[in-house]
CSV table of C-alpha atoms in Angstrom, one decimal:
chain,number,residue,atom,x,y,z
A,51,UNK,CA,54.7,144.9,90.2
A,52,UNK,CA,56.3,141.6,90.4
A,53,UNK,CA,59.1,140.6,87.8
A,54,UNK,CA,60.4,137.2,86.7
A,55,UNK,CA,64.0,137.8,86.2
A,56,UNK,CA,65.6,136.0,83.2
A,57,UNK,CA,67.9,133.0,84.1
A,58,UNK,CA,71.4,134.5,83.0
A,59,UNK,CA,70.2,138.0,85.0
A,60,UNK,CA,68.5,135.9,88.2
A,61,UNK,CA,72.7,134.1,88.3
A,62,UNK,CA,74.2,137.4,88.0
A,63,UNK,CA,72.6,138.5,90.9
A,64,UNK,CA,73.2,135.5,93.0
A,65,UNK,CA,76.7,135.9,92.5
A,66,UNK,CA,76.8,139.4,93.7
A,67,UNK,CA,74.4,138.1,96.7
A,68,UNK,CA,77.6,135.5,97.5
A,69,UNK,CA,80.6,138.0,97.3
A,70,UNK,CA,78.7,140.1,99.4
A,71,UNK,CA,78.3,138.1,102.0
A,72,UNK,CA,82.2,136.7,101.8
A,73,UNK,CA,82.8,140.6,102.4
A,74,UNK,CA,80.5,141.3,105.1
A,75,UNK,CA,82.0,138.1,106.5
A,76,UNK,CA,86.2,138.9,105.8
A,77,UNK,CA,87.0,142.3,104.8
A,78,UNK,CA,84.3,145.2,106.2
A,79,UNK,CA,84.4,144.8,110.0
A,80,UNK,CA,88.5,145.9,109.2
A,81,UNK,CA,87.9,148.6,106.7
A,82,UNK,CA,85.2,150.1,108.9
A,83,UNK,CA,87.7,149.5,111.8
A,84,UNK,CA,90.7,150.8,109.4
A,85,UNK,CA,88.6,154.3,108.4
A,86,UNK,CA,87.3,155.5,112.2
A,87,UNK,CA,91.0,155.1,113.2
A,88,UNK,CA,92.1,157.1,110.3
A,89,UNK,CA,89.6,159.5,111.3
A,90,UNK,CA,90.3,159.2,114.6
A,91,UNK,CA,87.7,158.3,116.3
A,92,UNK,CA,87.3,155.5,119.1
A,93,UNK,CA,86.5,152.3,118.3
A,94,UNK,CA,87.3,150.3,121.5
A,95,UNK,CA,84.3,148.5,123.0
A,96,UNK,CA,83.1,149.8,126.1
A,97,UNK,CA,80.2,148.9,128.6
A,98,UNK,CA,77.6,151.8,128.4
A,99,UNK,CA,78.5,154.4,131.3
A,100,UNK,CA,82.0,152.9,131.5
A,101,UNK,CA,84.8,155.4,132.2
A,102,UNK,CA,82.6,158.5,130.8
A,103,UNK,CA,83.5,160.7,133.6
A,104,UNK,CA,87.6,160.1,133.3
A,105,UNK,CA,87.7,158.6,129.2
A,106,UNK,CA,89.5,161.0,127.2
A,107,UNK,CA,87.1,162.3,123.9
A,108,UNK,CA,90.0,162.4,121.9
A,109,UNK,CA,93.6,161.1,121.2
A,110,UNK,CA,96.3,161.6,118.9
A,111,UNK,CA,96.1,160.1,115.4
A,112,UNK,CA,98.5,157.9,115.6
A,113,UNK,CA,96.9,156.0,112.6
A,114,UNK,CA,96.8,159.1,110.0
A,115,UNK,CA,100.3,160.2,111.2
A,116,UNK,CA,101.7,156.5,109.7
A,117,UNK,CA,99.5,156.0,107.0
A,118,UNK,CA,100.4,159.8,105.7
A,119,UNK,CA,104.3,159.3,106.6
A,120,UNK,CA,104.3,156.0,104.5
A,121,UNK,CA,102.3,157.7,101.8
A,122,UNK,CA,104.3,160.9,101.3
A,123,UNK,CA,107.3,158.8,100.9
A,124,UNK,CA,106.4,156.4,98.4
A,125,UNK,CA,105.1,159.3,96.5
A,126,UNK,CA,107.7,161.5,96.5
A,127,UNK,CA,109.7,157.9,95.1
A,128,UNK,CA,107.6,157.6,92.6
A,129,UNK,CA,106.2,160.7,90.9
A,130,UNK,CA,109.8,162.4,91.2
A,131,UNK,CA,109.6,165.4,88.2
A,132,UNK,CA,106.1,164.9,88.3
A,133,UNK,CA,106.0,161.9,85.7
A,134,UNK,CA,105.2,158.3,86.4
A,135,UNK,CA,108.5,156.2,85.4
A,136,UNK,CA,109.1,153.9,82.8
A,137,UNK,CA,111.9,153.2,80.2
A,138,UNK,CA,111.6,151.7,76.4
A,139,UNK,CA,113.7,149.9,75.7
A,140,UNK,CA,114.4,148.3,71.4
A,141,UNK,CA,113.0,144.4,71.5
A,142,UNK,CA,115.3,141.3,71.3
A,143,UNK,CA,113.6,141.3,68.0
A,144,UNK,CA,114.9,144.4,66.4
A,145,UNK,CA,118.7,143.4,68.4
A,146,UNK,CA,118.4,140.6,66.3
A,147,UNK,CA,117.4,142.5,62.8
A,148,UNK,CA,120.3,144.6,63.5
A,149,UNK,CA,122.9,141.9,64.1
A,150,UNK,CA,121.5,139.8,60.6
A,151,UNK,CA,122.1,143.5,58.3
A,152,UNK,CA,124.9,144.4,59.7
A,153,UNK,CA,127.2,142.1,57.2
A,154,UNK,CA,124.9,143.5,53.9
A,155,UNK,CA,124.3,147.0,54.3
A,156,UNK,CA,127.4,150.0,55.3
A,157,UNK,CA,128.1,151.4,58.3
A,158,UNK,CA,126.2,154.8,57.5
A,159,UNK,CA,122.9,152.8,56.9
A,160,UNK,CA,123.5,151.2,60.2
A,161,UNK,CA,123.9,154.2,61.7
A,162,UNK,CA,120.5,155.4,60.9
A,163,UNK,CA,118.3,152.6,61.4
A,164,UNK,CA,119.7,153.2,65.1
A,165,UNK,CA,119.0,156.6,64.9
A,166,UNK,CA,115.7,155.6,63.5
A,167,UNK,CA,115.1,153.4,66.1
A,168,UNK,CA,115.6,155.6,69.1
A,169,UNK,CA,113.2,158.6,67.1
A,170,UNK,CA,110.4,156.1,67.6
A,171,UNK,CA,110.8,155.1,70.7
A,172,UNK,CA,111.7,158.9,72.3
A,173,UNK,CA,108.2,159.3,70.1
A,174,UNK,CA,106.5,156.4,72.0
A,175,UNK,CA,107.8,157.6,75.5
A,176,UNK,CA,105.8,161.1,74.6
A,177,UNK,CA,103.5,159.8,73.4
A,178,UNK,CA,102.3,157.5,76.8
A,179,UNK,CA,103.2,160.4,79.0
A,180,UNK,CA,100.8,162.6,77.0
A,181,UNK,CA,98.2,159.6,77.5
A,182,UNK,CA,98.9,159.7,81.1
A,183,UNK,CA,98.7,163.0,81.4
A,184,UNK,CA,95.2,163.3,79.6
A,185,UNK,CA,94.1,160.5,81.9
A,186,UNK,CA,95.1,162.0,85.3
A,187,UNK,CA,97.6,158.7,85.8
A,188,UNK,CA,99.2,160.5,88.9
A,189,UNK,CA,96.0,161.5,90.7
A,190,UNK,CA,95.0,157.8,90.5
A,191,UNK,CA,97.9,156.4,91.6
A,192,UNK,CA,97.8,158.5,94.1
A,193,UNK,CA,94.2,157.7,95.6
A,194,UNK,CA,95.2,153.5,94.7
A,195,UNK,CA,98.4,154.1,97.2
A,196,UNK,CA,96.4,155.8,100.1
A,197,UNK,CA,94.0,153.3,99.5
A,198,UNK,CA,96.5,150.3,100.2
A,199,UNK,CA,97.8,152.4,103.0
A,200,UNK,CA,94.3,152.8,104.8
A,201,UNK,CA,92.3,149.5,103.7
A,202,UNK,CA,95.1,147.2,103.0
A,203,UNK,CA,94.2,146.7,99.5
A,204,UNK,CA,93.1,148.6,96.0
A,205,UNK,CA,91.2,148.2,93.0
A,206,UNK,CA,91.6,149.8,89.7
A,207,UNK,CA,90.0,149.5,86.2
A,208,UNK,CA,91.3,149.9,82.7
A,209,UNK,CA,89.3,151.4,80.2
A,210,UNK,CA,89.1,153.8,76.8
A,211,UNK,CA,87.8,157.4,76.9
A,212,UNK,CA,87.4,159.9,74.9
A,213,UNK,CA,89.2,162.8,75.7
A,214,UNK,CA,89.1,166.5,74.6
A,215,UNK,CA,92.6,168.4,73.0
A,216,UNK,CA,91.7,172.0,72.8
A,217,UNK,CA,94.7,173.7,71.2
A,218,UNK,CA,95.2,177.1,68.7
A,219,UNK,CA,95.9,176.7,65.3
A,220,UNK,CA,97.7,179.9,63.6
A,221,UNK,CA,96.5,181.3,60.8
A,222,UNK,CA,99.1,182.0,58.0
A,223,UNK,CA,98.5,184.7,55.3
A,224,UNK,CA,100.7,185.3,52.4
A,225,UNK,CA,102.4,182.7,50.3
A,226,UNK,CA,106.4,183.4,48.8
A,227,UNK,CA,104.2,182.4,45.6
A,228,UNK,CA,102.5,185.5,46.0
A,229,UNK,CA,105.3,187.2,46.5
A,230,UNK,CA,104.7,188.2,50.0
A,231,UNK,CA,106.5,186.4,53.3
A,232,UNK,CA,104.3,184.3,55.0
A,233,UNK,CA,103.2,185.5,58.3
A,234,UNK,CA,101.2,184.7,61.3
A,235,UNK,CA,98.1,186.8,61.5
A,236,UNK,CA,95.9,184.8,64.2
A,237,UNK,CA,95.2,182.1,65.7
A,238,UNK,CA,92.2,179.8,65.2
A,239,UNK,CA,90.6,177.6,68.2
A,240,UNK,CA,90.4,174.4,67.3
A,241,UNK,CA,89.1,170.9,69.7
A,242,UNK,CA,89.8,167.2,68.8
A,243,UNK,CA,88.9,164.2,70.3
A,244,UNK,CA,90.7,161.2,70.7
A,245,UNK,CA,90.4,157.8,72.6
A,246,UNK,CA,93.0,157.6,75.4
A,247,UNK,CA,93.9,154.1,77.5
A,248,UNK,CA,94.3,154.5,80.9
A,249,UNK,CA,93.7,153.0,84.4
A,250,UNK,CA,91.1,154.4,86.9
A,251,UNK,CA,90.6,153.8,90.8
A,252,UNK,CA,87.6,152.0,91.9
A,253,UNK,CA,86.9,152.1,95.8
A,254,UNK,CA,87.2,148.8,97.8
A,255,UNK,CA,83.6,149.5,99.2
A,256,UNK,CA,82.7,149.2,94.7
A,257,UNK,CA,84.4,145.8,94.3
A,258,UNK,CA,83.3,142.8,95.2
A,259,UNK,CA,84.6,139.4,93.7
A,260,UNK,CA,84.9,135.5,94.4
A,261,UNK,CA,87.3,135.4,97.0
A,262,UNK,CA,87.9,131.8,96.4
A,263,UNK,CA,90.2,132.5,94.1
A,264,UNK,CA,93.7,134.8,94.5
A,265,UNK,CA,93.5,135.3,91.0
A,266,UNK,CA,91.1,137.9,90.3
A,267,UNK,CA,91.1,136.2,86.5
A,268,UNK,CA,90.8,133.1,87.3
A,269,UNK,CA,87.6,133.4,89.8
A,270,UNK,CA,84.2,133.3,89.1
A,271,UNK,CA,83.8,137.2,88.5
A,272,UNK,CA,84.2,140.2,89.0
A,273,UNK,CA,81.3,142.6,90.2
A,274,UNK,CA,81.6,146.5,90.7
A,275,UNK,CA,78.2,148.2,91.8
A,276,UNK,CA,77.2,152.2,91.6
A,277,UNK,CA,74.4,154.1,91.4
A,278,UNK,CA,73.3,155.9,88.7
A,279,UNK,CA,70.6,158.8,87.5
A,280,UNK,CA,67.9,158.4,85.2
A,281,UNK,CA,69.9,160.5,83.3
A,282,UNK,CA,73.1,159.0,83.2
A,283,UNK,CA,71.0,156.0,82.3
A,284,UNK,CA,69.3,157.7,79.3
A,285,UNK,CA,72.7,158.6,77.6
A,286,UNK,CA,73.8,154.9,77.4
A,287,UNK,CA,71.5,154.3,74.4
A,288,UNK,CA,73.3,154.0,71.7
A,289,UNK,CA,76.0,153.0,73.2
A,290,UNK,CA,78.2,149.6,72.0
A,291,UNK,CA,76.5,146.4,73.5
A,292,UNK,CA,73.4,148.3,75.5
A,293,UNK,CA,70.0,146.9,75.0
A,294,UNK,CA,68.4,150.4,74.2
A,295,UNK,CA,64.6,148.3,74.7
A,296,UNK,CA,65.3,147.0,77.6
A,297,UNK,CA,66.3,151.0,79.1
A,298,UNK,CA,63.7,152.4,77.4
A,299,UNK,CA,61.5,150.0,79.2
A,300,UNK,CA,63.3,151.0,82.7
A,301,UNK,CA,62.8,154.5,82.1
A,302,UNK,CA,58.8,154.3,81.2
A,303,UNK,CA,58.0,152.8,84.2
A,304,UNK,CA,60.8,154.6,86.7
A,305,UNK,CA,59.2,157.3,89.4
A,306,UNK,CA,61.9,159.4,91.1
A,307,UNK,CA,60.3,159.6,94.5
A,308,UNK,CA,59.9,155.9,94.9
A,309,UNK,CA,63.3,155.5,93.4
A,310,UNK,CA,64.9,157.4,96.2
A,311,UNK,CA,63.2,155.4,99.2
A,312,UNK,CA,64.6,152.7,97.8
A,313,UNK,CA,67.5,152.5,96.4
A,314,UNK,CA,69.3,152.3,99.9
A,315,UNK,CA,69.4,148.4,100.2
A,316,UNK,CA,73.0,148.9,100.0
A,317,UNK,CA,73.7,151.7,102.2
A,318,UNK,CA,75.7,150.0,104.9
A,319,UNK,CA,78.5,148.6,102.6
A,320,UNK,CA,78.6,151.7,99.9
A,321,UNK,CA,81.4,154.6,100.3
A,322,UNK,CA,81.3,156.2,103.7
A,323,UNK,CA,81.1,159.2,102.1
A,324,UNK,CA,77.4,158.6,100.9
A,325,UNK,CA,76.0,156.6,103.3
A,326,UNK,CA,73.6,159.6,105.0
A,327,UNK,CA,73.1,161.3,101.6
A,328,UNK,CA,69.1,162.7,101.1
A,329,UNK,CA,67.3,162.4,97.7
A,330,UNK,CA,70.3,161.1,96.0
A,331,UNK,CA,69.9,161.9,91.9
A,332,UNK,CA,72.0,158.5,91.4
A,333,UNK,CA,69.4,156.4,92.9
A,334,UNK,CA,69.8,153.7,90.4
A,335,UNK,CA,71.9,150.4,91.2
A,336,UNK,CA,74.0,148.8,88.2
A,337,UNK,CA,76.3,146.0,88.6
A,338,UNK,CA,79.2,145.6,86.1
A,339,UNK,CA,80.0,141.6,85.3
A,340,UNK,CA,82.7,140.1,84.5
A,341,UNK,CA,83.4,136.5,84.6
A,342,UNK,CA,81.6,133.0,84.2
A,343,UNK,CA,78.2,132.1,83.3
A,344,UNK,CA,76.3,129.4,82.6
A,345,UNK,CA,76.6,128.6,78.9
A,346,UNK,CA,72.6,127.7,78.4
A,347,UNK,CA,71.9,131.0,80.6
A,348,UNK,CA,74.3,133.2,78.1
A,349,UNK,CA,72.3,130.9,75.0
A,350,UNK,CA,68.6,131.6,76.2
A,351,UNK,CA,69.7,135.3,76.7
A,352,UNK,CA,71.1,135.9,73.3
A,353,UNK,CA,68.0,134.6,71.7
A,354,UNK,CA,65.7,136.9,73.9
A,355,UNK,CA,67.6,139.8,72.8
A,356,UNK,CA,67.7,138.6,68.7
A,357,UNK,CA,63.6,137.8,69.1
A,358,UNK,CA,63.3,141.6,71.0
A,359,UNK,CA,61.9,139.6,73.7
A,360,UNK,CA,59.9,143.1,76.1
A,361,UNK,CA,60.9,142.8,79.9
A,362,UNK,CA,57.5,142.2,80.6
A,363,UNK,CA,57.7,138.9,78.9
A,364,UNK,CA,60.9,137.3,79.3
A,365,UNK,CA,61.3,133.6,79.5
A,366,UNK,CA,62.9,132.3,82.5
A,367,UNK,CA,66.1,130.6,81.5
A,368,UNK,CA,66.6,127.0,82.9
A,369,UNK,CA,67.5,125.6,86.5
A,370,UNK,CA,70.7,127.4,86.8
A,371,UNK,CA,72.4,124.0,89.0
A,372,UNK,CA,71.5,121.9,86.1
A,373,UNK,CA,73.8,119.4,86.6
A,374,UNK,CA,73.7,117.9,83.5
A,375,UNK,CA,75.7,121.1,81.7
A,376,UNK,CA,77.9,122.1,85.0
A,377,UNK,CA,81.2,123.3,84.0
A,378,UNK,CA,80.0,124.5,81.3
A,379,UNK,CA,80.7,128.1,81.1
A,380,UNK,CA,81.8,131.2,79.1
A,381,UNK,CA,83.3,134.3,79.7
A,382,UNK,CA,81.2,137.2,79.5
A,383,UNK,CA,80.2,141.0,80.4
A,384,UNK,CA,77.1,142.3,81.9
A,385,UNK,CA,75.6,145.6,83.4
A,386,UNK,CA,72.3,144.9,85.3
A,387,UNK,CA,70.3,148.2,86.9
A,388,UNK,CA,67.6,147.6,89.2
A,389,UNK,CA,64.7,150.1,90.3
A,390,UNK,CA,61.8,149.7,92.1
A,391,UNK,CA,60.1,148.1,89.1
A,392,UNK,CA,62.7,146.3,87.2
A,393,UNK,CA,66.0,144.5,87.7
A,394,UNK,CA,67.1,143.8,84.6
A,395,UNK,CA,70.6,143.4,81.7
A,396,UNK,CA,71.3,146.5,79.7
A,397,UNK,CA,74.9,145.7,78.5
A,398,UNK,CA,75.7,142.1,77.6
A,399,UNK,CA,78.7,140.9,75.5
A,400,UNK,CA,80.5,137.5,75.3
A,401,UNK,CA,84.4,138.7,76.6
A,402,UNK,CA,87.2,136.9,75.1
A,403,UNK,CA,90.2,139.0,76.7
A,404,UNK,CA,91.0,139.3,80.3
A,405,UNK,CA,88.8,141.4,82.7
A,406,UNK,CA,89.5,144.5,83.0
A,407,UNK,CA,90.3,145.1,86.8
A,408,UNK,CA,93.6,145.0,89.3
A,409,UNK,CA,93.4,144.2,92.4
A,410,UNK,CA,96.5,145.1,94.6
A,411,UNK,CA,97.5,144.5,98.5
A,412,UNK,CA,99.7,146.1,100.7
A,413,UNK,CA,101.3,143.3,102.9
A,414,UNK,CA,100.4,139.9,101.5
A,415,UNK,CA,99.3,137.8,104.2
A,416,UNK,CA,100.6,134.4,103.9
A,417,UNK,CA,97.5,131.5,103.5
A,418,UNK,CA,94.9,134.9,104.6
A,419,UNK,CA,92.2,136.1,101.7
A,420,UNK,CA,93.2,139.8,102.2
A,421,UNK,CA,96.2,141.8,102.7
A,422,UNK,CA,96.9,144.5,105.9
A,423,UNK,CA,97.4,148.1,105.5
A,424,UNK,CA,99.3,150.5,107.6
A,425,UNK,CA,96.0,150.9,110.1
């Protein structure tokens, strides 16, 4: 069945259509080159018959050996005691607080607001290495480094989760009221949830961006593509800024069979890793946006979505190169999943922070788009 994409989704997917060319084009002929040497495996050119009877089948991996050497050191640097390292340290603010009460209030009192003050912040410094802790900050870092090793460059994402604290409260009985010492009898299983900060890695073969721009804030966008189940798509309703209609239309018309012939379009530049994978569950592609739209695109969308406009029937914004409004652009977020029926937005919102990605490089290449690795 052929669908009429709306104007702000049909620009979406033209961008990711243009940083995926300027990949193909700049970075994955390296990485590809980067990865078999890793591996170790040849990657010379050679005329077909050429040397087979004298060509050695293997050699020594050279490329690993460095990339591994280089690796080990940096992290045995940086995650020495098995903490990531940072210091707090009392703002010019609070300095200056301190200097102006100094000539009202005694010596004792001064004192203790410097006592005070360096409570909170030993609190603060448990408190972020708890947070890292709960968000696996080391085992990150870790895949980011080996990935600037290997490719040259990484990518990482900041985000909120929700994360589990199972812990044992003990149960008291007896009160000196009672006349009986308290004492613990037991202890009572207890699980909280809280919403940690944190950074997560994002593989270079899940990022693709307008490499225009050095700035990765400053570009047109930022796009990361996965694939998803029908499942994992199901248990995004509900979810802040998802158009629950719009999946529950996906998910009416989407056949699992005919998902998994084709949801290989990409299969060439995904993750090595899944590249020969059969019947994959996560045969669903979404694109995450973040950047610059077209302000009349982001307009005509937002009024589709108030008027519950059906996929079936939704207007076709206008000519995205209208030249009267170019320039004229906000900042926004979108997720767009496409199956063999639909292509369409699930997650829209107008962004007025930064985006929330890093991009990193190994050896900056003067006047070059990318950076080198250790391969």
């Amino acid at each position: 069945m052929a669908q009429q994409l709306s104007g702000l989704c049909e620009f979406i997917v033209g961008q990711y259509k243009i940083f995926k060319t300027d990949r193909v084009n700049i970075c994955e002929t390296n990485w590809k080159n980067d990865i078999a040497l890793f591996k170790g495996k040849d990657v010379a050119q050679w005329k077909k018959g050429e040397g087979e009877d004298w060509r050695a089948k293997t050699f020594i991996k050279w490329a690993k050996v460095k990339v591994f050497a280089a690796y080990a050191v940096i992290c045995d640097v940086y995650f020495q005691g098995g903490k990531i390292p940072f210091v707090l340290s009392e703002s010019p603010y609070g300095k200056h607080i301190k200097e102006i009460l100094t000539g009202f209030i005694s010596d004792e009192e001064v004192k203790q607001f410097q006592e005070q003050e360096k409570r909170g912040i030993q609190q603060m410094t448990d408190k972020i290495h708890e947070q890292l802790g709960d968000r696996d900050a080391i085992k990150q870092y870790m895949r980011k480094i080996l990935s600037l090793a290997i490719y040259g460059e990484a990518w990482s994402k900041f985000n909120v989760e929700d994360v589990l604290r199972e812990y044992y409260e003990p149960i008291i009985a007896g009160t000196e009221f009672e006349g009986v010492m308290p004492e613990i009898v037991g202890f009572d299983p207890r699980v909280d949830t809280e919403e940690v900060p944190g950074w997560e890695y994002r593989s270079v073969w899940d990022m693709f961006y307008d490499m225009s721009n050095e700035d990765i804030q400053k570009g047109g966008g930022i796009i990361e593509r996965d694939f998803i189940s029908a499942y994992e798509l199901r248990k995004l309703k509900g979810q802040p800024f998802y158009i629950d209609d719009y999946i529950d239309t996906i998910l009416a018309s989407y056949n699992r069979d005919q998902a998994s012939e084709g949801s290989n379009e990409d299969e060439a530049q995904e993750r090595p890793g899944k590249r020969s994978l059969y019947k994959r569950q996560d045969n669903i592609r979404r694109l995450e946006f973040w950047g610059r739209a077209p302000r009349h695109l982001v307009e005509q969308f937002e009024k589709d979505i108030q008027n519950k406009v059906s996929l079936d029937v939704i207007q076709v914004g206008q000519s995205i190169g209208d030249q009267d409004k170019a320039g004229d652009d906000v900042e926004i977020m979108a997720q767009i999943v496409k199956t063999p029926t639909f292509e369409a937005i699930i997650r829209f919102a107008r962004n007025d922070g930064k985006r929330p990605y890093c991009h990193g490089l190994w050896e900056e290449q003067l006047d070059e788009t990318i950076g080198y690795g250790i391969v």
